[in-house]
Short mmCIF file of C-alpha atoms in Angstrom, two decimals:
data_model
loop_
_atom_site.label_atom_id
_atom_site.label_comp_id
_atom_site.label_asym_id
_atom_site.label_seq_id
_atom_site.Cartn_x
_atom_site.Cartn_y
_atom_site.Cartn_z
CA MET D 6 -35.16 -18.79 1.55
CA ARG D 7 -32.16 -20.31 3.13
CA PRO D 8 -29.95 -17.83 5.20
CA ARG D 9 -26.74 -16.01 3.72
CA ASN D 10 -24.24 -14.57 5.33
CA LEU D 11 -23.90 -10.57 5.09
CA LEU D 12 -20.07 -10.60 6.24
CA GLU D 13 -18.84 -14.09 3.95
CA ASN D 14 -17.75 -13.77 0.79
CA LEU D 15 -16.33 -10.42 0.40
CA PRO D 16 -15.13 -9.60 -3.24
CA ALA D 17 -11.50 -8.95 -2.63
CA PRO D 18 -10.66 -4.95 -2.60
CA GLY D 19 -11.09 -4.03 -6.91
CA PRO D 20 -10.65 -0.49 -8.18
CA ASP D 21 -14.50 0.69 -7.37
CA GLU D 22 -16.89 -0.05 -4.10
CA ALA D 23 -18.53 -3.26 -4.80
CA PHE D 24 -22.61 -2.83 -4.48
CA GLU D 25 -25.15 -6.06 -4.31
CA THR D 26 -28.47 -5.85 -3.87
CA LEU D 27 -29.96 -8.54 -1.23
CA PHE D 28 -33.03 -7.76 -1.58
CA GLU D 29 -35.78 -5.61 -3.78
CA GLY D 30 -39.60 -5.78 -2.87
CA ARG D 31 -42.34 -3.21 -3.65
CA GLY D 32 -41.41 -0.16 -1.18
CA ALA D 33 -37.55 -0.72 -0.92
CA ARG D 34 -34.47 -1.83 -1.95
CA VAL D 35 -31.92 -3.64 0.47
CA GLU D 36 -27.33 -3.68 -0.35
CA ARG D 37 -24.48 -4.38 0.46
CA ILE D 38 -21.30 -2.51 0.10
CA VAL D 39 -17.79 -3.14 0.24
CA SER D 40 -14.99 -0.96 0.72
CA HIS D 41 -11.64 -1.45 0.69
CA GLY D 42 -10.65 1.94 1.62
CA HIS D 43 -12.31 3.71 -1.09
CA ALA D 44 -13.69 7.48 -1.06
CA SER D 45 -15.85 9.44 -3.67
CA PRO D 46 -14.46 11.06 -6.09
CA PRO D 47 -13.31 14.90 -5.20
CA GLY D 48 -16.30 16.77 -6.03
CA PHE D 49 -18.71 13.95 -6.35
CA TRP D 50 -22.43 14.24 -4.33
CA TYR D 51 -24.56 11.83 -3.99
CA ASP D 52 -27.43 12.93 -4.30
CA GLN D 53 -30.41 10.53 -4.36
CA THR D 54 -34.48 10.75 -5.28
CA GLY D 55 -35.66 8.27 -2.00
CA ASP D 56 -34.72 8.42 1.71
CA GLU D 57 -31.45 5.77 2.69
CA TRP D 58 -31.45 4.19 6.11
CA VAL D 59 -27.71 3.34 5.94
CA MET D 60 -25.72 1.21 8.82
CA LEU D 61 -21.85 0.70 9.38
CA VAL D 62 -21.87 -3.32 10.18
CA GLN D 63 -18.18 -3.90 9.78
CA GLY D 64 -14.82 -1.49 9.24
CA SER D 65 -14.61 2.33 9.18
CA ALA D 66 -15.92 5.13 7.57
CA GLU D 67 -16.07 8.97 6.92
CA LEU D 68 -19.31 10.17 5.77
CA GLU D 69 -18.98 14.51 4.03
CA PHE D 70 -22.29 16.28 3.54
CA ASP D 71 -22.50 19.22 1.38
CA ASP D 72 -22.54 21.77 4.19
CA GLY D 73 -19.35 20.62 5.36
CA ARG D 74 -20.39 18.27 7.83
CA HIS D 75 -17.92 15.72 8.41
CA GLU D 76 -19.54 12.20 10.07
CA SER D 77 -16.77 9.34 11.17
CA LEU D 78 -18.70 5.88 11.96
CA VAL D 79 -18.26 3.01 13.83
CA GLN D 80 -19.30 -0.43 13.61
CA GLY D 81 -23.07 -0.37 14.57
CA ASP D 82 -23.55 3.16 13.20
CA TRP D 83 -26.42 3.91 11.52
CA LEU D 84 -28.19 7.19 10.28
CA VAL D 85 -31.26 8.47 7.70
CA ILE D 86 -29.45 10.44 4.10
CA PRO D 87 -32.79 12.24 3.35
CA ALA D 88 -33.28 12.30 -0.37
CA GLY D 89 -31.65 15.70 -1.91
CA CYS D 90 -28.97 15.27 0.97
CA ARG D 91 -25.66 15.78 -1.08
CA HIS D 92 -23.21 13.20 0.71
CA ARG D 93 -20.28 11.81 -0.54
CA VAL D 94 -17.83 8.80 0.91
CA ALA D 95 -14.83 10.55 2.57
CA ALA D 96 -12.69 7.40 3.43
CA THR D 97 -13.26 4.28 4.56
CA GLY D 98 -11.08 1.39 6.25
CA PRO D 99 -10.46 -2.09 4.58
CA ASP D 100 -12.85 -4.79 4.60
CA THR D 101 -15.73 -2.49 5.37
CA VAL D 102 -19.42 -3.37 5.48
CA TRP D 103 -22.45 -0.66 4.71
CA LEU D 104 -25.93 -1.84 5.03
CA ALA D 105 -28.56 -0.34 3.01
CA VAL D 106 -31.70 0.24 3.06
CA HIS D 107 -33.07 2.99 0.17
CA THR D 108 -37.18 3.79 0.15
CA MET D 109 -39.41 4.94 -2.62
CA ASP D 110 -38.42 8.14 -4.23
CA ALA D 111 -40.72 11.13 -1.98
CA MET Y 22 -29.04 14.10 11.64
CA ARG Y 23 -26.07 12.33 13.76
CA PRO Y 24 -24.76 9.02 13.67
CA ARG Y 25 -27.02 6.58 16.30
CA ASN Y 26 -24.83 3.02 17.03
CA LEU Y 27 -27.66 0.35 16.95
CA LEU Y 28 -25.68 -1.72 19.72
CA GLU Y 29 -25.76 0.49 22.73
CA ASN Y 30 -28.30 1.37 24.83
CA LEU Y 31 -30.01 -2.43 24.31
CA PRO Y 32 -32.83 -2.15 26.55
CA ALA Y 33 -32.50 -4.43 29.95
CA PRO Y 34 -33.60 -8.05 29.87
CA GLY Y 35 -37.61 -7.42 30.19
CA PRO Y 36 -40.96 -9.83 30.01
CA ASP Y 37 -40.98 -9.55 26.21
CA GLU Y 38 -38.60 -8.53 23.18
CA ALA Y 39 -38.08 -4.66 22.80
CA PHE Y 40 -39.29 -3.22 19.25
CA GLU Y 41 -38.05 0.05 18.23
CA THR Y 42 -38.47 1.86 14.91
CA LEU Y 43 -35.21 3.23 13.79
CA PHE Y 44 -36.67 4.77 10.34
CA GLU Y 45 -40.18 5.03 8.73
CA GLY Y 46 -40.25 5.53 4.94
CA ARG Y 47 -42.42 6.04 2.29
CA GLY Y 48 -41.69 1.99 1.43
CA ALA Y 49 -40.36 0.70 4.42
CA ARG Y 50 -39.64 0.59 7.98
CA VAL Y 51 -36.66 -0.24 9.46
CA GLU Y 52 -36.92 -1.67 13.60
CA ARG Y 53 -34.35 -3.23 15.89
CA ILE Y 54 -35.47 -6.03 18.28
CA VAL Y 55 -33.77 -6.76 21.06
CA SER Y 56 -34.29 -10.37 22.83
CA HIS Y 57 -32.72 -11.92 25.93
CA GLY Y 58 -33.49 -15.67 25.70
CA HIS Y 59 -37.24 -15.01 24.45
CA ALA Y 60 -39.34 -17.14 22.38
CA SER Y 61 -42.73 -16.44 20.54
CA PRO Y 62 -45.69 -17.99 22.60
CA PRO Y 63 -46.04 -22.55 21.48
CA GLY Y 64 -48.04 -22.21 19.13
CA PHE Y 65 -48.04 -18.33 18.07
CA TRP Y 66 -47.06 -17.47 13.98
CA TYR Y 67 -46.26 -14.65 12.89
CA ASP Y 68 -48.01 -14.26 9.41
CA GLN Y 69 -47.30 -10.46 7.79
CA THR Y 70 -48.61 -8.78 5.31
CA GLY Y 71 -45.81 -7.44 3.45
CA ASP Y 72 -42.05 -9.10 2.51
CA GLU Y 73 -39.23 -8.70 5.73
CA TRP Y 74 -35.36 -9.06 5.23
CA VAL Y 75 -34.27 -9.86 8.39
CA MET Y 76 -30.34 -9.73 9.77
CA LEU Y 77 -29.09 -11.15 12.85
CA VAL Y 78 -26.47 -8.20 14.00
CA GLN Y 79 -25.92 -9.55 16.76
CA GLY Y 80 -25.70 -13.15 19.42
CA SER Y 81 -27.96 -15.88 18.28
CA ALA Y 82 -31.35 -17.34 17.29
CA GLU Y 83 -33.15 -19.91 15.77
CA LEU Y 84 -35.98 -19.44 13.50
CA GLU Y 85 -39.46 -21.33 13.30
CA PHE Y 86 -41.80 -22.21 9.92
CA ASP Y 87 -44.70 -24.07 9.28
CA ASP Y 88 -43.64 -26.23 7.07
CA GLY Y 89 -41.72 -28.08 9.87
CA ARG Y 90 -38.20 -26.11 9.30
CA HIS Y 91 -35.36 -24.73 11.51
CA GLU Y 92 -33.09 -22.19 10.91
CA SER Y 93 -30.20 -21.89 12.87
CA LEU Y 94 -29.19 -17.73 13.04
CA VAL Y 95 -25.41 -16.31 14.03
CA GLN Y 96 -23.65 -13.32 13.18
CA GLY Y 97 -24.20 -11.99 10.34
CA ASP Y 98 -26.67 -13.94 8.68
CA TRP Y 99 -30.13 -12.66 6.50
CA LEU Y 100 -33.16 -13.91 5.02
CA VAL Y 101 -36.33 -12.47 3.49
CA ILE Y 102 -39.20 -13.79 5.41
CA PRO Y 103 -42.15 -13.59 2.55
CA ALA Y 104 -44.92 -12.22 3.11
CA GLY Y 105 -47.76 -15.03 4.55
CA CYS Y 106 -44.76 -17.01 5.29
CA ARG Y 107 -45.82 -18.55 9.03
CA HIS Y 108 -42.85 -18.68 11.25
CA ARG Y 109 -42.22 -17.99 14.80
CA VAL Y 110 -38.44 -16.89 16.91
CA ALA Y 111 -37.70 -20.78 18.55
CA ALA Y 112 -34.97 -19.65 20.75
CA THR Y 113 -32.82 -17.04 21.11
CA GLY Y 114 -29.23 -15.77 22.54
CA PRO Y 115 -28.52 -13.13 25.62
CA ASP Y 116 -27.96 -9.36 24.07
CA THR Y 117 -29.10 -10.37 20.60
CA VAL Y 118 -29.88 -7.95 18.40
CA TRP Y 119 -32.07 -8.17 14.86
CA LEU Y 120 -32.12 -5.60 12.11
CA ALA Y 121 -35.32 -6.40 10.32
CA VAL Y 122 -36.87 -4.33 6.91
CA HIS Y 123 -40.38 -4.20 6.66
CA THR Y 124 -42.16 -3.82 3.28
CA MET Y 125 -45.17 -2.52 2.30
CA ASP Y 126 -47.79 -4.80 1.50
CA ALA Y 127 -48.26 -7.06 -1.12
#
């Protein structure tokens, strides 16, 4: 395949974050997420059945975990969100691009 | 876990590219590769048993495929290298950072 660019063709701001699967293999799915000031709805928690490796590629963001911990992320920051670790997007800046790798269910 | 940053603590230039596994799950392994002007040895080809999703996060690079195709990559470019697709790193610039997701064997 020819290369594509993660930072090009960003969708315009809309009511929701924009999710795009870039690659899906036997063991993992690679996803681009574009946020423009979005946050998860109050009281909403992601609670996933597989581990997620996620990096902030561009922009700014704050994650919240259900133990009360908040993490502010800058460009290049990455972390692992284990299966079952409840979390939400507390805030994002404009033109924010995430890269997420979702692995198989545990 | 607390966030780490992909672009910090880059190893100094050495004789070889620097490979670091950031996360290894049931279905995939996420790896950072730092290159400082490195290239694969002449005649050497990577020939992997699983699919690889790879992105150039910083710097510049050129990949070569055994069908003669060359691809120049700039920041944010990504592509999928399927299992069995022979390839090599033809050239890299200084302070070049790759992100690779290796999925399970096909």
